[in-house]
PDB file of C-alpha atoms in Angstrom:
ATOM      1  CA  MET Q   1      98.918 108.181  62.563  1.00 38.00           C
ATOM      2  CA  ASP Q   2      96.570 108.524  65.432  1.00 37.00           C
ATOM      3  CA  LEU Q   3      98.430 110.380  67.748  1.00 38.00           C
ATOM      4  CA  ALA Q   4      96.238 113.053  68.575  1.00 37.00           C
ATOM      5  CA  GLN Q   5      93.252 114.302  71.044  1.00 38.00           C
ATOM      6  CA  ASN Q   6      92.405 117.345  72.225  1.00 39.00           C
ATOM      7  CA  ASN Q   7      95.297 119.933  72.366  1.00 47.00           C
ATOM      8  CA  SER Q   8      98.115 117.534  71.472  1.00 48.00           C
ATOM      9  CA  PRO Q   9      99.102 117.596  67.863  1.00 54.00           C
ATOM     10  CA  THR Q  10      97.764 116.736  65.411  1.00 50.00           C
ATOM     11  CA  PRO Q  11      98.768 113.481  63.241  1.00 52.00           C
ATOM     12  CA  SER Q  12     100.169 116.043  60.298  1.00 58.00           C
ATOM     13  CA  ASN Q  13     102.512 116.705  62.688  1.00 92.00           C
ATOM     14  CA  LEU Q  14     104.545 113.103  62.652  1.00 95.00           C
ATOM     15  CA  HIS Q  15     105.416 112.462  59.126  1.00 95.00           C
ATOM     16  CA  LEU Q  16     107.614 109.193  58.617  1.00 96.00           C
ATOM     17  CA  TRP Q  17     108.841 108.512  55.139  1.00 97.00           C
ATOM     18  CA  LYS Q  18     110.143 104.758  54.685  1.00 98.00           C
ATOM     19  CA  SER Q  19     113.204 104.109  52.864  1.00 98.00           C
ATOM     20  CA  PHE Q  20     114.052 107.465  52.003  1.00 98.00           C
ATOM     21  CA  PHE Q  21     117.531 107.469  51.577  1.00 98.00           C
ATOM     22  CA  PRO Q  22     117.455 103.786  49.009  1.00 98.00           C
ATOM     23  CA  LEU Q  23     119.563 100.936  49.902  1.00 98.00           C
ATOM     24  CA  GLU Q  24     122.688 101.529  48.265  1.00 98.00           C
ATOM     25  CA  ALA Q  25     123.135 105.028  49.810  1.00 98.00           C
ATOM     26  CA  SER Q  26     121.983 104.083  53.501  1.00 98.00           C
ATOM     27  CA  ASN Q  27     124.549 101.425  53.218  1.00 98.00           C
ATOM     28  CA  ARG Q  28     127.514 104.031  52.073  1.00 98.00           C
ATOM     29  CA  TYR Q  29     126.408 106.470  54.875  1.00 98.00           C
ATOM     30  CA  LEU Q  30     126.367 103.607  57.475  1.00 98.00           C
ATOM     31  CA  ASP Q  31     129.469 102.555  56.536  1.00 98.00           C
ATOM     32  CA  TYR Q  32     131.454 106.061  56.716  1.00 98.00           C
ATOM     33  CA  LEU Q  33     129.593 106.645  60.599  1.00 98.00           C
ATOM     34  CA  LEU Q  34     130.432 103.693  62.146  1.00 98.00           C
ATOM     35  CA  THR Q  35     134.037 104.693  60.873  1.00 97.00           C
ATOM     36  CA  LEU Q  36     133.473 108.388  63.109  1.00 98.00           C
ATOM     37  CA  SER Q  37     136.604 108.296  65.370  1.00 97.00           C
ATOM     38  CA  THR Q  38     134.500 111.203  67.316  1.00 97.00           C
ATOM     39  CA  LEU Q  39     131.306 109.069  68.313  1.00 97.00           C
ATOM     40  CA  LYS Q  40     132.454 108.887  72.643  1.00 96.00           C
ATOM     41  CA  GLN Q  41     130.494 107.784  75.857  1.00 95.00           C
ATOM     42  CA  GLY Q  42     129.840 110.814  77.591  1.00 88.00           C
ATOM     43  CA  GLN Q  43     127.914 111.071  80.930  1.00 86.00           C
ATOM     44  CA  ILE Q  44     124.633 112.189  81.805  1.00 79.00           C
ATOM     45  CA  THR Q  45     123.613 113.385  85.263  1.00 76.00           C
ATOM     46  CA  LEU Q  46     119.817 112.490  86.758  1.00 74.00           C
ATOM     47  CA  PHE Q  47     118.051 113.200  90.184  1.00 81.00           C
ATOM     48  CA  GLY Q  48     121.857 114.167  91.065  1.00 83.00           C
ATOM     49  CA  ASN Q  49     123.589 111.022  89.996  1.00 86.00           C
ATOM     50  CA  THR Q  50     126.112 110.836  87.292  1.00 87.00           C
ATOM     51  CA  TYR Q  51     126.046 107.271  85.001  1.00 87.00           C
ATOM     52  CA  PRO Q  52     127.985 106.692  81.199  1.00 93.00           C
ATOM     53  CA  THR Q  53     125.407 107.415  78.233  1.00 92.00           C
ATOM     54  CA  PRO Q  54     124.064 103.982  77.174  1.00 95.00           C
ATOM     55  CA  ARG Q  55     125.490 104.686  73.783  1.00 97.00           C
ATOM     56  CA  LEU Q  56     127.973 106.608  71.969  1.00 97.00           C
ATOM     57  CA  GLU Q  57     127.360 110.039  70.530  1.00 96.00           C
ATOM     58  CA  ALA Q  58     128.649 113.226  68.513  1.00 97.00           C
ATOM     59  CA  PHE Q  59     127.594 116.897  67.694  1.00 97.00           C
ATOM     60  CA  TYR Q  60     128.244 118.245  64.499  1.00 98.00           C
ATOM     61  CA  GLY Q  61     126.808 121.629  63.279  1.00 97.00           C
ATOM     62  CA  GLU Q  62     127.908 125.384  62.375  1.00 96.00           C
ATOM     63  CA  ALA Q  63     130.914 127.028  64.043  1.00 93.00           C
ATOM     64  CA  GLY Q  64     129.950 128.194  67.331  1.00 92.00           C
ATOM     65  CA  LEU Q  65     126.891 126.256  68.207  1.00 95.00           C
ATOM     66  CA  SER Q  66     126.851 123.973  71.317  1.00 93.00           C
ATOM     67  CA  TYR Q  67     123.794 121.714  72.750  1.00 92.00           C
ATOM     68  CA  THR Q  68     123.413 121.166  76.179  1.00 90.00           C
ATOM     69  CA  TYR Q  69     121.563 117.997  78.007  1.00 81.00           C
ATOM     70  CA  SER Q  70     121.776 116.448  81.372  1.00 75.00           C
ATOM     71  CA  ASN Q  71     124.778 118.660  82.536  1.00 76.00           C
ATOM     72  CA  GLN Q  72     127.043 117.812  79.310  1.00 83.00           C
ATOM     73  CA  ARG Q  73     127.818 120.726  76.725  1.00 87.00           C
ATOM     74  CA  LEU Q  74     128.974 119.508  73.357  1.00 90.00           C
ATOM     75  CA  ALA Q  75     130.754 121.678  71.085  1.00 93.00           C
ATOM     76  CA  ALA Q  76     129.782 121.536  67.486  1.00 96.00           C
ATOM     77  CA  LEU Q  77     132.329 120.142  64.960  1.00 97.00           C
ATOM     78  CA  PRO Q  78     132.578 121.056  61.627  1.00 98.00           C
ATOM     79  CA  MET Q  79     130.446 118.963  59.167  1.00 98.00           C
ATOM     80  CA  SER Q  80     131.980 116.845  56.576  1.00 98.00           C
ATOM     81  CA  SER Q  81     130.758 116.512  53.024  1.00 98.00           C
ATOM     82  CA  ILE Q  82     128.866 113.203  53.622  1.00 98.00           C
ATOM     83  CA  LEU Q  83     127.418 114.805  56.605  1.00 98.00           C
ATOM     84  CA  LYS Q  84     126.396 117.912  54.645  1.00 98.00           C
ATOM     85  CA  GLU Q  85     124.690 115.493  51.849  1.00 98.00           C
ATOM     86  CA  ILE Q  86     122.470 114.361  54.166  1.00 98.00           C
ATOM     87  CA  GLN Q  87     121.490 117.442  55.908  1.00 98.00           C
ATOM     88  CA  GLN Q  88     120.911 118.769  52.596  1.00 98.00           C
ATOM     89  CA  ALA Q  89     118.413 115.695  51.587  1.00 98.00           C
ATOM     90  CA  VAL Q  90     116.393 116.294  54.889  1.00 98.00           C
ATOM     91  CA  ILE Q  91     116.378 119.793  54.344  1.00 98.00           C
ATOM     92  CA  ALA Q  92     114.503 119.537  50.771  1.00 98.00           C
ATOM     93  CA  LYS Q  93     112.411 116.966  51.967  1.00 98.00           C
ATOM     94  CA  THR Q  94     110.999 118.735  55.489  1.00 98.00           C
ATOM     95  CA  GLN Q  95     111.743 121.883  54.220  1.00 97.00           C
ATOM     96  CA  GLN Q  96     112.665 122.695  57.866  1.00 97.00           C
ATOM     97  CA  GLN Q  97     115.896 124.660  58.295  1.00 97.00           C
ATOM     98  CA  PHE Q  98     118.215 122.171  60.668  1.00 98.00           C
ATOM     99  CA  ASN Q  99     122.144 123.321  61.222  1.00 97.00           C
ATOM    100  CA  ALA Q 100     123.252 120.934  63.610  1.00 98.00           C
ATOM    101  CA  VAL Q 101     122.944 116.973  64.457  1.00 98.00           C
ATOM    102  CA  LEU Q 102     123.133 114.891  67.046  1.00 97.00           C
ATOM    103  CA  ILE Q 103     124.344 111.874  65.762  1.00 98.00           C
ATOM    104  CA  ASN Q 104     123.933 108.787  68.311  1.00 98.00           C
ATOM    105  CA  TYR Q 105     125.486 105.311  67.603  1.00 98.00           C
ATOM    106  CA  TYR Q 106     123.747 102.052  69.153  1.00 98.00           C
ATOM    107  CA  ARG Q 107     126.264  99.749  69.636  1.00 98.00           C
ATOM    108  CA  ASN Q 108     123.566  97.203  69.819  1.00 98.00           C
ATOM    109  CA  GLY Q 109     120.292  96.458  71.607  1.00 98.00           C
ATOM    110  CA  ASN Q 110     121.585  97.124  75.107  1.00 98.00           C
ATOM    111  CA  ASP Q 111     122.177 100.521  74.232  1.00 98.00           C
ATOM    112  CA  SER Q 112     119.049 102.820  74.383  1.00 98.00           C
ATOM    113  CA  ASN Q 113     117.538 106.412  75.238  1.00 96.00           C
ATOM    114  CA  GLY Q 114     115.143 107.134  78.178  1.00 94.00           C
ATOM    115  CA  TRP Q 115     111.985 109.125  78.009  1.00 95.00           C
ATOM    116  CA  HIS Q 116     112.235 112.501  76.896  1.00 94.00           C
ATOM    117  CA  ALA Q 117     111.840 115.399  74.559  1.00 95.00           C
ATOM    118  CA  ASP Q 118     114.372 117.620  73.096  1.00 94.00           C
ATOM    119  CA  ASN Q 119     113.099 120.879  74.804  1.00 93.00           C
ATOM    120  CA  GLU Q 120     116.301 122.578  76.091  1.00 93.00           C
ATOM    121  CA  PRO Q 121     116.510 126.358  75.620  1.00 92.00           C
ATOM    122  CA  GLU Q 122     118.999 126.763  72.757  1.00 94.00           C
ATOM    123  CA  LEU Q 123     116.239 125.021  70.921  1.00 95.00           C
ATOM    124  CA  GLY Q 124     113.923 127.504  70.864  1.00 94.00           C
ATOM    125  CA  LYS Q 125     109.955 127.287  71.940  1.00 94.00           C
ATOM    126  CA  ASP Q 126     108.809 124.595  69.512  1.00 95.00           C
ATOM    127  CA  PRO Q 127     111.869 122.191  68.262  1.00 96.00           C
ATOM    128  CA  ILE Q 128     111.364 120.332  65.202  1.00 97.00           C
ATOM    129  CA  ILE Q 129     113.697 117.812  65.003  1.00 98.00           C
ATOM    130  CA  ALA Q 130     114.192 115.119  62.167  1.00 98.00           C
ATOM    131  CA  SER Q 131     115.662 112.058  62.494  1.00 98.00           C
ATOM    132  CA  VAL Q 132     117.514 109.770  60.142  1.00 98.00           C
ATOM    133  CA  SER Q 133     117.894 105.755  60.794  1.00 98.00           C
ATOM    134  CA  PHE Q 134     120.713 103.765  59.339  1.00 99.00           C
ATOM    135  CA  GLY Q 135     121.797 100.192  60.516  1.00 98.00           C
ATOM    136  CA  THR Q 136     119.594  97.555  62.322  1.00 98.00           C
ATOM    137  CA  SER Q 137     116.014  98.202  63.014  1.00 98.00           C
ATOM    138  CA  ARG Q 138     114.626  99.454  66.564  1.00 98.00           C
ATOM    139  CA  ILE Q 139     111.668 100.185  68.155  1.00 98.00           C
ATOM    140  CA  PHE Q 140     110.491 103.969  68.409  1.00 97.00           C
ATOM    141  CA  GLN Q 141     108.505 104.692  71.202  1.00 95.00           C
ATOM    142  CA  LEU Q 142     106.194 108.059  72.077  1.00 94.00           C
ATOM    143  CA  LYS Q 143     103.713 109.287  74.659  1.00 93.00           C
ATOM    144  CA  SER Q 144     101.987 112.009  75.754  1.00 93.00           C
ATOM    145  CA  ASN Q 145     102.770 113.625  78.542  1.00 92.00           C
ATOM    146  CA  ALA Q 146      99.517 113.133  80.024  1.00 86.00           C
ATOM    147  CA  GLY Q 147     100.450 109.614  79.772  1.00 76.00           C
ATOM    148  CA  ASN Q 148      97.385 108.601  77.882  1.00 82.00           C
ATOM    149  CA  GLN Q 149      98.583 108.071  74.265  1.00 89.00           C
ATOM    150  CA  ARG Q 150     101.248 105.909  73.453  1.00 91.00           C
ATOM    151  CA  GLN Q 151     102.473 105.370  69.756  1.00 91.00           C
ATOM    152  CA  SER Q 152     105.298 102.517  68.577  1.00 93.00           C
ATOM    153  CA  LEU Q 153     106.764 103.248  65.516  1.00 95.00           C
ATOM    154  CA  LEU Q 154     109.373 100.792  63.649  1.00 97.00           C
ATOM    155  CA  LEU Q 155     112.257 102.717  62.440  1.00 98.00           C
ATOM    156  CA  GLU Q 156     114.205 100.854  59.856  1.00 98.00           C
ATOM    157  CA  HIS Q 157     117.558 101.575  57.665  1.00 98.00           C
ATOM    158  CA  GLY Q 158     117.315 105.000  55.531  1.00 98.00           C
ATOM    159  CA  ASP Q 159     113.939 106.038  57.100  1.00 98.00           C
ATOM    160  CA  LEU Q 160     113.218 110.112  57.896  1.00 98.00           C
ATOM    161  CA  LEU Q 161     110.830 110.638  60.536  1.00 98.00           C
ATOM    162  CA  LEU Q 162     110.097 114.192  61.206  1.00 97.00           C
ATOM    163  CA  MET Q 163     108.744 115.802  64.627  1.00 97.00           C
ATOM    164  CA  GLY Q 164     107.052 118.791  64.236  1.00 96.00           C
ATOM    165  CA  SER Q 165     105.659 122.134  65.641  1.00 95.00           C
ATOM    166  CA  GLY Q 166     103.998 120.473  69.059  1.00 94.00           C
ATOM    167  CA  MET Q 167     105.601 117.120  69.453  1.00 95.00           C
ATOM    168  CA  GLN Q 168     108.076 118.148  71.622  1.00 95.00           C
ATOM    169  CA  LEU Q 169     106.189 120.066  74.041  1.00 94.00           C
ATOM    170  CA  HIS Q 170     102.961 117.675  74.202  1.00 93.00           C
ATOM    171  CA  TRP Q 171     105.065 114.202  73.719  1.00 94.00           C
ATOM    172  CA  LYS Q 172     108.176 112.408  75.299  1.00 95.00           C
ATOM    173  CA  HIS Q 173     110.118 109.744  73.199  1.00 96.00           C
ATOM    174  CA  CYS Q 174     112.431 106.772  74.051  1.00 97.00           C
ATOM    175  CA  LEU Q 175     114.203 104.200  72.322  1.00 98.00           C
ATOM    176  CA  PRO Q 176     114.280 101.007  74.417  1.00 98.00           C
ATOM    177  CA  LYS Q 177     116.813  98.206  75.576  1.00 98.00           C
ATOM    178  CA  ARG Q 178     116.191  95.411  73.502  1.00 98.00           C
ATOM    179  CA  PRO Q 179     118.687  92.718  74.107  1.00 96.00           C
ATOM    180  CA  LYS Q 180     118.058  90.778  71.317  1.00 97.00           C
ATOM    181  CA  VAL Q 181     119.084  93.370  69.080  1.00 98.00           C
ATOM    182  CA  LEU Q 182     123.034  92.529  68.033  1.00 98.00           C
ATOM    183  CA  GLU Q 183     123.256  94.775  65.528  1.00 98.00           C
ATOM    184  CA  PRO Q 184     124.333  98.370  65.224  1.00 98.00           C
ATOM    185  CA  ARG Q 185     122.165 101.464  64.654  1.00 98.00           C
ATOM    186  CA  ILE Q 186     123.008 105.301  64.087  1.00 98.00           C
ATOM    187  CA  ASN Q 187     120.381 107.662  64.544  1.00 98.00           C
ATOM    188  CA  LEU Q 188     120.904 111.274  63.152  1.00 98.00           C
ATOM    189  CA  THR Q 189     118.936 113.876  64.971  1.00 98.00           C
ATOM    190  CA  PHE Q 190     118.806 117.390  62.859  1.00 98.00           C
ATOM    191  CA  ARG Q 191     118.177 119.976  64.808  1.00 97.00           C
ATOM    192  CA  ARG Q 192     118.325 124.010  64.579  1.00 97.00           C
ATOM    193  CA  ILE Q 193     120.215 125.358  67.877  1.00 96.00           C
ATOM    194  CA  MET Q 194     119.989 129.375  68.562  1.00 88.00           C
ATOM    195  CA  TYR Q 195     123.402 131.074  68.368  1.00 74.00           C
ATOM    196  CA  PRO Q 196     123.922 132.769  71.857  1.00 66.00           C
TER     197      PRO Q 196
END
């Protein structure tokens, strides 16, 4: 994947494992995640205006952790055994340590996530993010901060994506709307939150 030139991250900083979770396991995880009563629609503040988040979300992690973005603070809920099972598989594959996961539930193609970087202070100076997809396939887009490079990836059921060192510093990413998509997708983004 050619994502790099000059001082931008090298291609080795972005890893995609297709069908990392086998179909049977992916189906089981999706069925479980779709039943979570903790998935809620929050609110985000952009340029002084407050809007409903265009997706549902829940935040899980070790006790005492919280995550703040767009003026909303999420306190970590305790991880279930199934979430821990997914987390341990991701840690084993990526060789990175994660202590929290943000779950985003895209009910259909009208739900989305705008251009952003996961660069909040509690993530540290150079966050490493692992992303797991369950459900319908969606296009995931990246663009360099300079705006001269773009990349689109099709993330499918059971895929694992690792955004390594430098990605949150030099790139932004988004999940654009796709109105023709009728089926749900759940995305788990594992991260390491620094204790306050």
